[in-house]
Amino acid sequence: MGPSDMHPSACDAFFGCGYCSEAYPDEKQLSVHIKMQHEGQKYLSVPAPLPSREQRLLHQPSAAAISKDIPLSEVNRHCTPEDCWVALNGKVYDLSEFMDRHPGGPTTILSWAGKDASKLFNEIHKGVKIDSYLRPEALLGNLGVDESLMSDEFWHTLREARIVEIREEIDRVLSQTSSTHKADSIQRLLQDKSLDSGLKTKLQRLETQKRVALDSEEYDKAAGVKKEIEKLLAAQDVAHLHEVPLESKNLSGGIPLSEVARHNKPHDCWIAINRSVYDLTDFLMHHPEQRNSILAWAGRDASAMWDKIPGRFPSKQWMEFFMRPEAKMGEVGEEPEKDSVMEQLKQLHDELRRLEGPSKADIEAAKTSVKVPGKTDAPTLSEESRFPKLAEISAGKELPFFTRAEVAKHTSSEEPYMIIHNRVYNLKPLLGSHPGGDDILLSKAGTDCTKDFEVFEHSEKARVQRDRDLLVGQLVPAENTDWSADAQVSQVVGEEVSELMRYMKYKVTDVALLAVGWYVYKTLQNRKPLSQFTYSRALRHLHLIMAVGIFGAVGTAQAAANTEGQTRKQMLWWHKQSGLAMLVALILRVFFRLKSGIPPRFPGNPLVQMIETQSLRAFYLLALMLPMSGIANEYFLKWAPGSDRTGNAGDDKRNDRLAKQSIDAHKLLGKFLQYAWLPFHLGYTTLYHYSQGRGVVRKVSPFI
């Protein structure tokens, strides 16, 4: 059997250099080679066989070829709680089993899943030998591949080829037996890609609750979660999917070490010492100072360490002083006979899971566990300091915990989740009634939207309704972001401002002050009364203020749509102010025009005069409806009486509906003004007056 028969995916023709004998598996690599080694030459590729160094590798078994050294790109893929690889000092470890008994809690390890944590480890655990705390199988290999032997890309080619081999081998073994392989641990069950997604989600949520309890050293709560998991797996519709042991077997004939190995957590800790098995779970709860030395041997036989350090665990003096008789579970018994075929299948499935790694969806979700920059020691509910009524909503509730990775998976319209101020919300009840529309909600589903939420300055009433109707959980404490209790909203949504932007801000302010000064100066220069056959100066000034308000409202709306954070917040503020300025100028203009009388019309076609008159009236109506619809939206969101005043929950739904209708009308009118009426009005007025030999600017300018 040749290499091409063994690894069909790995032995396709390589891209050979047209100027030398080098060959590469990728065109980009060949292109770089030609630019570096054959400067000035054009790209020239010829079909080439596999290079000799890779040919030598393919004559080895695939497992041997890829098991010794592991590239960091492979470590990066294993970044989930049930498949947690970490690189430490040039070694790669699978810490999925160890994280629950890590003295510092599992979340610390999980935050470094898929990464090289050597620097942090050496700072905290200087001189500590990690291997003494781990099972031998936790060490996977050395970090990094020998680039003189193979490339990173080729390592993954070998990995994929080995996956094909394992699947073929599993099919071959299954054809020789009537038995089927099922996961015998929760870790393996969660790694099973054929597992029902609903069951997997429930298990992952319970595992999250357990990790939070272990982080806070609430071992009783962790034990309670363990019972919930066992109850879920024992259900009739689930029990046939796995072989996870849910209760200890008959221990009268002795306790095999394989049974001891199952009890390897702080909330379920068995240890074998000198052929006897002890349950030290209760001892760990009452003696936190000894947890490190005991948890290092949780689920294992610690006899090899007997009396190595007199007075310390495990030693004769320690046993005499600390060990209670009731802690002894029994004697170590013989291991039960194992089916060789099932053991072979188990090994093949373990290797397959290790090589396949998590799914792309799980990897992408895990990447969202990177927090927004901030401290982790801030109060989880900092928002309550600004809005005290929120505390009443969550008082007495025990909210479940979620990781950011779990929230990131909830992006569909069936169950869209969102993080706001370290709390998790299900947006499903809000779809169809959110004033900003469903699109903006679904586009942010699965993410932390605290900054976006604060940009729009939601009222206390809206926040109370949010917590009452949508709140489903909170983030695990280790993934909280510091939204400081005494921080201003501008600090929450703000970004770092560069020196250039700060300088430009001051210059814009200077220009605005100069413009106002110039306006006042020109107004004082032009105070002579005008002819009754034209607009008065007061109407002209109001016309100018309206124009500034209209163009300011349109411009700031466009700017807000294309910015984020503090800039967006500022643009929305200016949008509201320019709209209000337009409304005030419109009311005053109508008042002064009616009071002063309408000047006689210039001669012209009656039809044209009618169009001009009706267009102006429509323009006034549009200019009135735009700010009024915006004010209506603010009113129904913030000030309209809701269930907190009337006691009727239907009032909240009515207010939400009217607020959405108001903002929808506001947006529709704004687009109509911007893209239809404003171009028509300006174009028609300019052309009409130009055809009559009159300048538009002179007709409306107050400075004549």
XYZ file of C-alpha atoms in Angstrom:
704
model
C 0.000 0.000 0.000
C 1.534 3.313 -1.080
C 1.190 6.693 0.542
C -1.499 7.711 -1.882
C -3.586 4.746 -0.773
C -3.105 5.580 2.895
C -3.805 9.288 2.709
C -5.672 10.264 -0.441
C -6.443 13.728 0.924
C -2.800 14.374 1.771
C -1.151 13.281 -1.472
C -2.635 15.506 -4.138
C -0.087 17.171 -6.404
C 1.771 20.041 -4.785
C 2.591 23.413 -6.362
C 6.153 23.144 -7.578
C 8.414 26.124 -8.227
C 9.218 26.652 -11.931
C 12.706 27.892 -11.060
C 13.891 25.280 -8.507
C 12.868 21.944 -6.944
C 10.848 23.342 -4.000
C 7.168 22.390 -3.689
C 4.383 23.721 -1.476
C 0.812 22.620 -0.633
C -0.536 26.162 -1.100
C -0.274 28.671 -3.968
C 0.273 31.580 -1.569
C 3.299 29.835 -0.042
C 4.774 29.270 -3.506
C 4.146 32.915 -4.414
C 6.047 34.088 -1.319
C 8.892 31.673 -2.120
C 9.281 33.046 -5.668
C 9.247 36.662 -4.470
C 11.874 35.946 -1.806
C 14.168 33.473 -3.590
C 13.689 34.422 -7.246
C 13.356 38.187 -7.063
C 11.999 39.785 -10.225
C 10.672 36.513 -11.667
C 7.020 36.009 -12.557
C 4.846 33.479 -10.746
C 5.459 30.078 -12.349
C 4.013 26.839 -10.979
C 4.494 23.262 -12.188
C 2.859 20.061 -10.871
C 5.118 18.431 -8.290
C 4.974 15.262 -6.150
C 4.931 15.387 -2.369
C 8.301 16.611 -0.990
C 10.516 13.895 0.467
C 10.201 15.132 4.070
C 6.416 14.729 3.927
C 6.778 11.397 2.112
C 8.816 10.063 5.050
C 6.060 11.106 7.439
C 3.384 9.295 5.492
C 5.269 6.016 5.808
C 4.673 6.280 9.579
C 1.267 5.560 11.126
C -0.750 8.759 11.151
C -1.206 8.726 14.904
C 2.562 8.628 15.433
C 3.081 11.400 12.914
C 0.794 13.855 14.691
C 0.834 12.900 18.363
C 4.309 14.060 19.395
C 4.050 17.793 18.661
C 0.915 19.946 18.592
C 0.781 23.368 16.877
C -0.744 26.304 18.748
C -3.403 26.562 16.017
C -4.681 23.146 17.149
C -4.671 24.199 20.806
C -6.730 27.263 19.840
C -9.524 25.007 18.552
C -10.038 23.257 21.914
C -11.555 26.150 23.852
C -14.816 24.829 25.355
C -15.512 23.588 28.924
C -15.828 19.973 27.805
C -12.754 20.168 25.538
C -10.330 22.511 27.291
C -6.700 22.458 26.145
C -4.105 24.787 27.649
C -0.437 25.210 26.771
C 1.966 25.477 29.727
C 5.726 25.850 29.416
C 6.013 24.076 26.075
C 3.553 21.305 26.937
C -0.093 20.864 25.940
C -2.581 19.631 28.547
C -6.245 18.650 28.421
C -7.601 20.249 31.611
C -11.273 19.371 31.041
C -11.228 16.810 33.860
C -9.010 18.859 36.180
C -10.779 22.237 36.031
C -13.546 21.294 38.493
C -11.007 20.395 41.174
C -8.706 23.315 40.468
C -8.216 25.064 43.853
C -8.776 28.454 42.200
C -12.038 27.376 40.618
C -12.831 26.120 37.109
C -13.523 29.514 35.506
C -9.891 30.611 35.881
C -8.800 27.685 33.731
C -11.677 28.118 31.305
C -10.651 31.731 30.665
C -7.369 30.362 29.218
C -8.915 27.523 27.214
C -7.231 27.209 23.822
C -4.360 29.530 24.775
C -0.793 29.533 26.083
C -1.087 30.378 29.796
C 2.602 29.922 30.657
C 3.253 33.524 31.718
C 0.304 33.722 34.115
C 0.946 30.214 35.473
C 4.593 30.964 36.258
C 3.675 34.232 37.974
C 1.135 32.562 40.277
C 2.518 29.004 40.626
C 6.265 29.541 40.473
C 8.022 26.221 41.071
C 4.811 24.148 41.007
C 4.934 20.947 38.952
C 1.552 20.797 37.228
C 1.986 17.114 36.297
C 1.733 16.088 39.966
C -1.874 17.371 40.014
C -2.981 15.767 36.753
C -3.697 12.305 35.508
C -1.091 10.971 33.062
C -3.505 11.112 30.113
C -3.935 14.876 30.597
C -0.530 15.484 28.970
C -1.181 15.500 25.209
C 2.220 16.414 23.802
C 4.706 19.189 23.148
C 3.696 22.611 21.905
C 4.751 23.476 18.356
C 5.793 21.427 15.346
C 9.282 21.044 13.935
C 9.115 23.352 10.909
C 12.086 21.608 9.345
C 10.038 18.421 9.306
C 6.538 19.657 8.440
C 4.491 22.813 8.144
C 1.563 23.746 10.368
C -0.784 23.246 7.399
C 0.583 19.789 6.730
C 0.078 18.805 10.381
C -3.626 19.540 9.928
C -3.599 17.584 6.670
C -2.294 14.581 8.609
C -4.914 15.174 11.302
C -7.722 15.072 8.753
C -6.261 11.957 7.186
C -6.122 10.277 10.576
C -9.776 11.191 11.224
C -10.715 9.348 8.032
C -8.689 6.326 9.179
C -10.324 6.240 12.619
C -13.825 6.408 11.181
C -13.015 3.509 8.864
C -11.554 1.561 11.796
C -14.666 2.219 13.922
C -16.890 0.959 11.107
C -14.716 -2.154 10.819
C -14.890 -2.906 14.560
C -18.644 -2.280 14.690
C -19.151 -4.747 11.855
C -17.679 -7.456 14.079
C -19.922 -6.914 17.096
C -23.574 -6.323 17.891
C -22.718 -3.854 20.688
C -22.674 -0.100 20.258
C -20.473 2.467 21.949
C -22.092 5.093 24.173
C -20.565 7.933 26.185
C -19.688 6.852 29.743
C -19.007 10.332 31.187
C -20.637 13.742 30.984
C -17.532 15.148 29.297
C -17.694 12.527 26.542
C -21.472 12.943 26.262
C -21.130 16.715 25.682
C -18.474 16.068 23.037
C -20.803 13.718 21.155
C -21.794 15.637 17.995
C -24.872 13.449 17.518
C -26.288 14.440 20.924
C -29.688 16.129 20.827
C -29.163 19.902 20.934
C -31.892 20.407 23.523
C -30.338 17.889 25.911
C -26.882 19.349 25.297
C -28.097 22.859 26.139
C -29.688 21.656 29.398
C -26.508 19.812 30.397
C -24.298 22.796 29.564
C -26.487 25.126 31.629
C -26.315 22.802 34.628
C -22.546 22.477 34.201
C -22.335 26.278 34.217
C -24.285 26.453 37.493
C -21.918 23.857 38.946
C -18.794 25.800 37.881
C -20.148 29.007 39.445
C -20.805 27.137 42.700
C -17.267 25.715 42.663
C -15.804 29.159 41.952
C -17.500 30.495 45.086
C -16.644 27.299 47.042
C -20.319 26.495 47.609
C -19.811 22.742 47.486
C -23.279 21.928 48.825
C -24.795 23.795 45.895
C -22.432 22.035 43.467
C -23.524 18.681 44.886
C -27.145 19.718 44.374
C -26.454 20.535 40.722
C -24.767 17.136 40.343
C -27.991 15.477 41.520
C -29.995 17.533 39.015
C -27.698 16.320 36.224
C -28.114 12.716 37.327
C -31.893 13.155 37.451
C -31.873 14.578 33.913
C -29.760 11.689 32.587
C -31.905 9.107 34.360
C -35.068 10.257 32.586
C -36.682 7.537 30.468
C -36.275 9.421 27.187
C -32.571 10.080 27.847
C -31.233 7.007 29.654
C -30.820 4.978 26.439
C -28.501 7.623 24.914
C -25.560 7.117 27.280
C -23.811 4.819 29.740
C -22.877 7.478 32.312
C -22.883 5.811 35.784
C -25.500 7.610 37.867
C -25.038 5.787 41.179
C -22.341 3.745 42.843
C -22.434 0.048 42.155
C -22.659 -2.645 44.849
C -19.566 -1.999 46.958
C -19.761 -5.115 49.129
C -17.089 -6.857 47.094
C -14.673 -3.966 47.222
C -14.385 -0.672 45.367
C -12.441 -0.807 42.095
C -10.188 2.154 41.322
C -12.258 2.842 38.204
C -15.170 3.638 40.550
C -12.921 5.827 42.725
C -11.888 7.750 39.594
C -15.495 8.911 39.086
C -15.475 10.759 42.419
C -12.823 13.353 41.624
C -14.450 16.710 42.441
C -14.428 18.936 45.556
C -18.115 18.171 46.108
C -17.592 14.415 45.529
C -14.072 13.406 46.573
C -12.926 9.815 47.066
C -9.279 8.817 47.514
C -7.633 5.394 47.832
C -4.895 5.060 50.475
C -3.151 1.766 51.265
C -5.882 -0.414 49.744
C -8.703 1.502 51.534
C -11.103 4.043 49.999
C -12.090 7.223 51.856
C -14.758 9.838 51.166
C -13.175 13.215 52.018
C -15.975 15.408 50.668
C -17.157 16.571 54.074
C -13.572 17.107 55.256
C -12.867 19.444 52.321
C -15.832 21.635 53.209
C -14.565 22.196 56.757
C -10.806 22.358 56.099
C -10.199 24.735 53.184
C -6.519 25.076 54.143
C -5.887 21.446 53.075
C -7.844 21.429 49.827
C -4.838 21.791 47.534
C -2.995 18.704 48.777
C -6.157 16.568 48.885
C -7.662 17.641 45.560
C -4.386 16.745 43.843
C -5.302 13.094 44.546
C -9.091 13.277 44.184
C -10.314 10.139 42.405
C -6.874 8.496 42.540
C -4.714 6.124 44.570
C -2.462 8.257 46.802
C -0.582 5.321 48.324
C 2.592 6.293 46.454
C 2.777 9.467 48.569
C 2.276 7.675 51.903
C 4.475 9.193 54.631
C 6.596 11.089 52.117
C 5.965 14.250 54.200
C 5.241 13.330 57.848
C 2.256 15.173 59.268
C 0.930 16.121 55.826
C -1.645 14.324 53.690
C -1.305 11.361 53.217
C 0.702 10.233 56.248
C 0.230 8.137 59.377
C 0.162 11.200 61.655
C -2.363 12.966 59.425
C -4.652 9.939 59.344
C -4.563 9.521 63.114
C -5.356 13.179 63.737
C -7.881 14.038 60.985
C -9.482 10.889 59.580
C -12.858 9.925 61.019
C -13.983 6.279 60.942
C -17.135 7.121 58.970
C -15.036 8.506 56.119
C -13.878 5.011 55.178
C -15.991 3.632 52.314
C -14.443 0.167 52.066
C -11.507 -1.706 50.628
C -10.100 -1.444 47.123
C -11.557 -4.241 45.047
C -10.713 -5.976 41.798
C -11.441 -4.268 38.517
C -14.410 -5.766 36.626
C -13.711 -7.604 33.422
C -13.828 -5.408 30.338
C -14.977 -6.229 26.831
C -11.892 -5.883 24.637
C -13.976 -4.794 21.638
C -15.744 -2.072 23.619
C -12.417 -0.879 25.046
C -11.045 -0.631 21.519
C -14.109 1.351 20.434
C -13.733 3.629 23.460
C -10.105 4.377 22.594
C -10.964 5.036 18.957
C -13.832 7.378 19.875
C -11.616 9.247 22.365
C -8.954 9.758 19.706
C -11.596 10.809 17.177
C -13.070 13.397 19.563
C -9.589 14.679 20.333
C -8.703 15.129 16.659
C -12.060 16.534 15.562
C -12.315 18.981 18.430
C -15.369 21.174 19.060
C -17.692 22.185 16.229
C -17.136 25.507 14.456
C -20.275 26.899 16.109
C -18.967 26.010 19.589
C -15.567 27.536 18.814
C -17.109 30.780 17.553
C -19.356 30.952 20.613
C -16.399 30.381 22.952
C -14.544 33.318 21.394
C -17.234 35.632 22.735
C -16.119 34.776 26.261
C -13.536 37.538 25.868
C -14.989 40.238 28.069
C -15.454 43.889 27.431
C -12.417 45.579 29.088
C -13.092 46.264 32.729
C -12.489 45.038 36.264
C -14.029 41.842 37.547
C -14.513 42.953 41.136
C -17.305 45.421 40.417
C -20.834 44.840 41.699
C -22.891 42.773 39.297
C -25.937 45.030 39.615
C -24.291 48.452 39.251
C -27.250 49.657 37.165
C -29.429 49.516 40.274
C -27.539 52.402 41.875
C -28.942 54.727 39.212
C -32.376 53.117 39.026
C -33.368 51.879 42.521
C -36.663 50.348 41.392
C -34.730 47.589 39.610
C -33.766 46.089 42.958
C -37.436 45.430 43.714
C -37.850 43.360 40.554
C -35.017 40.911 41.263
C -35.406 40.786 45.061
C -35.652 37.190 46.265
C -35.003 35.678 42.826
C -32.201 33.154 42.352
C -31.191 33.742 38.750
C -29.400 30.969 36.831
C -25.914 31.660 35.497
C -24.895 31.819 31.838
C -21.511 32.073 30.176
C -21.000 34.490 27.305
C -20.425 31.470 25.064
C -23.846 30.066 25.952
C -25.542 33.404 25.287
C -23.745 33.692 21.942
C -25.556 30.591 20.682
C -28.992 32.190 21.166
C -29.264 34.281 18.005
C -32.421 32.953 16.378
C -35.815 34.638 16.514
C -37.107 31.652 18.517
C -34.880 32.394 21.519
C -32.787 35.555 21.059
C -30.684 36.338 24.131
C -28.877 39.576 24.955
C -26.514 40.715 27.728
C -27.165 44.091 29.387
C -25.267 45.116 32.531
C -24.088 41.536 33.161
C -27.642 40.174 33.026
C -29.160 37.890 30.392
C -32.467 38.688 28.692
C -34.707 36.693 26.363
C -35.950 39.153 23.719
C -38.721 36.907 22.348
C -41.599 38.747 24.139
C -40.247 42.065 22.819
C -40.278 41.094 19.141
C -42.989 42.947 17.270
C -43.321 45.714 19.848
C -39.815 47.186 20.210
C -39.860 50.858 19.129
C -36.568 50.414 17.295
C -37.857 47.426 15.300
C -37.041 43.714 15.360
C -34.068 43.982 12.996
C -31.946 45.922 15.449
C -32.736 43.406 18.221
C -31.930 40.320 16.128
C -28.753 41.902 14.752
C -27.456 42.192 18.334
C -28.801 38.857 19.633
C -26.187 36.797 21.444
C -23.982 39.785 22.276
C -23.323 42.253 25.095
C -25.384 45.337 24.204
C -24.822 47.410 27.322
C -23.185 50.255 25.398
C -25.887 50.345 22.740
C -28.579 50.179 25.410
C -27.149 53.176 27.273
C -26.709 55.214 24.082
C -30.504 55.447 23.722
C -30.985 56.552 27.346
C -33.737 54.114 28.287
C -35.877 55.384 31.159
C -36.260 53.708 34.551
C -39.764 52.695 33.501
C -38.387 50.886 30.426
C -35.676 49.178 32.505
C -38.184 47.981 35.101
C -40.400 46.567 32.368
C -37.327 44.918 30.792
C -36.367 43.150 34.026
C -39.956 42.150 34.772
C -40.710 40.599 31.374
C -37.372 39.558 29.814
C -34.847 38.692 32.560
C -33.793 35.008 32.466
C -30.382 34.922 34.158
C -27.043 36.545 34.872
C -23.467 36.143 33.676
C -21.061 33.984 35.645
C -19.199 36.353 38.022
C -15.827 35.728 36.381
C -17.136 37.114 33.076
C -18.748 40.252 34.525
C -17.736 43.645 33.175
C -17.151 46.617 35.438
C -20.074 48.953 34.810
C -19.167 50.925 37.935
C -22.073 51.859 40.200
C -21.089 55.522 40.311
C -20.083 55.803 36.649
C -21.821 58.275 34.424
C -23.637 56.961 31.369
C -21.132 58.795 29.185
C -18.367 56.705 30.785
C -20.246 53.495 30.082
C -20.733 54.201 26.405
C -17.674 56.352 25.838
C -14.499 55.513 23.994
C -10.970 56.802 24.307
C -10.714 60.179 22.575
C -7.511 60.879 20.667
C -5.660 64.175 20.951
C -6.574 64.983 17.342
C -10.302 64.436 17.987
C -10.131 66.563 21.145
C -8.399 69.339 19.160
C -11.022 69.109 16.380
C -13.809 69.304 18.969
C -12.445 72.584 20.281
C -12.059 73.958 16.754
C -15.639 73.053 15.872
C -16.769 74.900 18.987
C -14.718 77.926 17.890
C -16.276 77.859 14.427
C -19.792 77.621 15.933
C -19.135 80.640 18.192
C -17.782 82.635 15.253
C -20.865 81.735 13.202
C -23.193 82.940 15.975
C -21.182 86.144 16.332
C -21.304 86.745 12.584
C -25.076 86.128 12.587
C -25.651 88.689 15.361
C -23.373 91.209 13.650
C -25.168 90.877 10.283
C -28.560 91.111 11.995
C -27.610 94.375 13.693
C -26.339 95.721 10.371
C -29.622 94.928 8.567
C -32.505 96.283 10.654
C -34.260 98.542 8.115
C -37.960 97.563 7.548
C -38.616 95.820 4.231
C -41.359 96.383 1.634
C -44.811 94.951 2.307
C -44.472 93.102 -0.992
C -41.923 90.732 0.495
C -41.326 88.726 3.699
C -40.579 90.695 6.875
C -37.185 90.364 8.515
C -38.671 88.382 11.423
C -40.113 85.814 9.016
C -36.807 85.634 7.159
C -34.902 84.955 10.419
C -37.378 82.270 11.374
C -37.119 80.790 7.868
C -33.335 80.570 8.315
C -33.667 78.938 11.758
C -36.109 76.401 10.285
C -33.684 75.622 7.474
C -30.837 75.094 9.953
C -33.133 72.863 12.052
C -34.209 70.767 9.063
C -30.736 70.240 7.640
C -29.328 69.746 11.145
C -31.937 67.079 11.948
C -31.325 65.256 8.670
C -27.530 65.466 8.987
C -27.370 64.312 12.607
C -29.756 61.417 11.885
C -27.448 60.227 9.106
C -24.388 60.663 11.334
C -26.009 58.705 14.195
C -26.850 55.843 11.830
C -23.173 55.491 10.866
C -21.498 55.868 14.280
C -21.493 54.044 17.606
C -20.945 54.673 21.297
C -20.526 58.188 22.650
C -20.432 59.737 19.166
C -23.795 58.201 18.335
C -25.224 59.402 21.636
C -24.064 62.962 20.880
C -25.481 62.850 17.355
C -28.857 61.715 18.666
C -28.830 64.553 21.221
C -28.130 67.117 18.477
C -30.821 65.497 16.319
C -33.390 66.119 19.050
C -32.231 69.709 19.654
C -32.270 70.631 15.963
C -35.737 69.089 15.615
C -37.031 71.106 18.568
C -35.465 74.273 17.106
C -37.303 73.604 13.844
C -40.596 73.108 15.728
C -40.233 76.356 17.746
C -39.288 78.343 14.631
C -42.246 76.859 12.742
C -44.753 77.871 15.456
C -43.332 81.399 15.698
C -43.199 81.744 11.930
C -46.859 80.814 11.538
C -47.772 83.230 14.348
C -45.865 86.178 12.878
C -47.068 85.498 9.348
C -50.709 85.390 10.361
C -50.292 88.509 12.487
C -48.444 90.576 9.879
C -50.594 89.560 6.918
C -49.575 87.679 3.810
C -47.883 89.915 1.193
C -49.522 90.142 -2.257
C -48.477 87.500 -4.751
C -46.364 88.193 -7.745
C -48.261 87.808 -11.023
C -48.167 84.338 -12.539
C -50.092 81.307 -13.690
C -52.868 80.416 -11.193
C -51.978 76.710 -11.402
C -48.370 77.431 -10.499
C -49.512 79.691 -7.669
C -51.774 76.936 -6.352
C -48.955 74.353 -6.467
C -46.659 76.742 -4.615
C -49.285 77.464 -1.945
C -50.206 73.806 -1.387
C -46.571 72.717 -1.364
C -45.802 75.275 1.355
C -48.758 74.130 3.437
C -47.717 70.488 3.047
C -44.188 71.487 3.984
C -45.443 73.166 7.173
C -47.504 70.093 8.019
C -44.509 67.795 7.468
C -42.260 70.065 9.536
C -44.831 69.885 12.343
C -45.441 66.114 12.244
C -41.760 65.153 12.356
C -40.864 66.594 15.778
C -44.310 65.775 17.163
C -43.910 62.083 16.278
C -40.491 62.076 17.967
C -41.948 63.724 21.074
C -44.799 61.182 21.070
C -42.270 58.333 21.048
C -40.433 59.840 24.037
C -43.727 60.355 25.872
C -44.980 56.780 25.470
C -41.563 55.342 26.370
C -40.817 57.440 29.439
C -43.788 59.385 30.768
C -47.070 57.740 29.772
C -48.837 56.075 32.766
C -48.031 52.370 32.861
C -48.782 49.393 35.082
C -46.653 50.877 37.854
C -49.291 53.628 38.237
C -52.514 52.097 36.961
C -51.918 48.472 38.007
C -53.012 47.302 34.560
C -50.359 45.306 32.663
C -52.171 46.062 29.409
C -51.131 49.722 29.716
C -47.478 48.769 29.223
C -48.281 46.890 26.037
C -50.381 49.799 24.796
C -47.553 52.255 25.487
C -45.036 50.012 23.713
C -47.330 49.711 20.715
C -47.931 53.468 20.489
C -44.215 54.211 20.977
C -43.345 51.831 18.127
C -45.993 53.355 15.872
C -44.677 56.835 16.690
C -41.037 56.037 15.918
C -42.014 54.130 12.771
C -43.997 57.163 11.585
C -41.067 59.430 12.514
C -38.623 57.348 10.461
C -41.009 57.140 7.486
C -41.659 60.890 7.508
C -37.934 61.551 7.853
C -37.097 59.451 4.802
C -39.898 61.087 2.831
C -38.596 64.532 3.778
C -34.980 63.677 3.042
C -35.339 61.793 -0.230
C -38.566 63.216 -1.751
C -40.057 66.426 -0.397
C -36.880 68.372 0.406
C -35.326 67.855 -3.073
C -38.696 68.651 -4.712
C -39.285 71.798 -2.634
C -35.793 73.192 -3.104
C -35.639 72.314 -6.795
C -39.127 73.609 -7.614
C -38.692 76.878 -5.654
C -35.301 77.593 -7.179
C -36.433 76.923 -10.761
C -39.689 78.884 -10.348
C -38.069 82.029 -8.973
C -35.196 81.771 -11.432
C -37.726 81.627 -14.309
C -39.298 84.829 -12.927
C -35.951 86.560 -12.794
C -35.745 86.508 -8.976
C -33.030 85.063 -6.752
C -34.205 82.626 -4.073
C -31.534 83.659 -1.571
C -32.456 87.320 -1.875
C -36.152 86.469 -1.396
C -35.586 84.723 1.971
C -32.286 86.122 3.332
C -32.623 88.378 6.430
C -29.386 90.157 5.584
C -30.542 92.579 2.835
